[in-house]
Amino acid sequence: MKLRKIMIIGVGNVGSTTAYTLINRGFCEEIALVDLNKELVYGHQQDLLDAAAYRQNMIKVSLREATDCADIDIAIICVTAGIAQKSREEELAGTSKIVSSIIPGMMKNGFKGIFLIATNPCDAITYQVWKLSGLPRHRVIGTGVWLDTMRLRRILGETMDIGPQSIDAFIVGEHGDSQFPVWSHSSVYGINLNHLEKRQIDFDQLGDKARKMGFEIASRKHCTEYGISSTIAEICQQILTNSHRALALSCILDGEYGYQNVAIGVPAILDQHGIKKIIELDFNDKEQQLFTHSIHIVKNYIKQLP
Ligand SMILES: NC(=O)C1=CN([C@@H]2O[C@H](COP(=O)(O)OP(=O)(O)OC[C@H]3O[C@@H](n4cnc5c(N)ncnc54)[C@H](O)[C@@H]3O)[C@@H](O)[C@H]2O)C=CC1
Ligand SMILES: CC(=O)C(=O)O
């Protein structure tokens, strides 16, 4: 049986918590850590190995260079030169420079897996990794708006006293300020949310709360790590188990929704090869306008890539 191997590039708050989450979920056999800060990454490796010792299955936690990647199934990008404090766009110049210095070397050294990007601004960096890698688009995926979607489901769940897993609401667009919830397609057991709680709930306010949650958290603890790490682990698990589940991810569009040459958050089905199919939603007029606006925002970031 082939061992499943995940590489984490950038082992700071997000990378180290992702490694810990992967260990506790137990569906891969090796987690390869890559970071410029050799002391930090050695410390994380030893601590993570202590945690892995509690598992029934053998999980190797290795230290590697990004170029040592020919046997890796999924490479997670969570590097940064400094995390954003107000808008994810603040990171564009710094993170795109780091990404340019990493991806070509990986491709030269035979990377054959799937890239999963969490680094911000997530959609633009997903596009950059796709361009630099030359991989088919189904093998380059951004975490996109899946975290925002889970935040929305969590907030709705608290308000409606229903478990988040039973709420089929989701967000599309940029992982940033121009994202929006698709209320026209949001339901509980097939009952549209607008019908279910028409008078009691201010849906726009809840959507706004989900959109701002990242900075609500970061303003208090400087970073967000637990939510995104569960998001990353969830996406890896769906890929490595060939689940065919649909999540709202940053995908490279090639004609879907009438756009191409852009990465944006849309629902997509995941299988062992990455994105199997992008689901095209029938937006109402307002949603279509919001989506077009979000596309323009991301395209503007893409123009600024090196
Ligand atoms: N997509 C999402 O929903 C979320 C995205 N993020 C993003 O994730 C990224 C990471 O955030 P944190 O972990 O909090 O930052 P951090 O500063 O704690 O970690 C970044 C790590 O990258 C390493 N690094 C920098 N350049 C490198 C290179 N060339 N090669 C290898 N490692 C390198 C640093 O040494 C550091 O350990 C940021 O872009 C942040 O905005 C964070 C939370 C949620
Ligand atoms: C930092 C970030 O992108 C988030 O927590 O949503």
JSON list of C-alpha atoms in Angstrom, two decimals, residues 20 35 69 75 111 125 135-136 146 152 175 182 185 235 237 243 249 255 268 281 296 306:
[
{"chain": "A", "resi": 20, "resn": "TYR", "atom": "CA", "xyz": [-1.28, 18.72, 14.88]},
{"chain": "A", "resi": 35, "resn": "ASP", "atom": "CA", "xyz": [10.36, 26.24, 7.14]},
{"chain": "A", "resi": 69, "resn": "CYS", "atom": "CA", "xyz": [8.90, 16.70, -2.83]},
{"chain": "A", "resi": 75, "resn": "ALA", "atom": "CA", "xyz": [1.76, 20.24, -0.54]},
{"chain": "A", "resi": 111, "resn": "PHE", "atom": "CA", "xyz": [6.46, 17.38, -7.69]},
{"chain": "A", "resi": 125, "resn": "ILE", "atom": "CA", "xyz": [-1.83, 33.19, -4.51]},
{"chain": "A", "resi": 135, "resn": "LEU", "atom": "CA", "xyz": [-0.02, 21.96, -13.36]},
{"chain": "A", "resi": 136, "resn": "PRO", "atom": "CA", "xyz": [-3.53, 21.25, -14.67]},
{"chain": "A", "resi": 146, "resn": "TRP", "atom": "CA", "xyz": [-14.66, 26.97, 2.96]},
{"chain": "A", "resi": 152, "resn": "LEU", "atom": "CA", "xyz": [-21.41, 31.12, 8.54]},
{"chain": "A", "resi": 175, "resn": "HIS", "atom": "CA", "xyz": [-11.65, 34.86, 0.59]},
{"chain": "A", "resi": 182, "resn": "VAL", "atom": "CA", "xyz": [-25.70, 32.56, -1.43]},
{"chain": "A", "resi": 185, "resn": "HIS", "atom": "CA", "xyz": [-29.43, 28.24, -2.34]},
{"chain": "A", "resi": 235, "resn": "ILE", "atom": "CA", "xyz": [-9.88, 19.27, 2.43]},
{"chain": "A", "resi": 237, "resn": "GLN", "atom": "CA", "xyz": [-9.11, 14.15, 4.02]},
{"chain": "A", "resi": 243, "resn": "SER", "atom": "CA", "xyz": [-14.87, 11.33, -1.01]},
{"chain": "A", "resi": 249, "resn": "LEU", "atom": "CA", "xyz": [-12.99, 26.19, -2.59]},
{"chain": "A", "resi": 255, "resn": "GLY", "atom": "CA", "xyz": [-15.26, 29.29, -18.63]},
{"chain": "A", "resi": 268, "resn": "ALA", "atom": "CA", "xyz": [-16.56, 22.05, -6.24]},
{"chain": "A", "resi": 281, "resn": "LEU", "atom": "CA", "xyz": [-24.93, 27.90, -9.38]},
{"chain": "A", "resi": 296, "resn": "HIS", "atom": "CA", "xyz": [-12.90, 42.02, -10.47]},
{"chain": "A", "resi": 306, "resn": "PRO", "atom": "CA", "xyz": [5.32, 39.45, -9.95]}
]
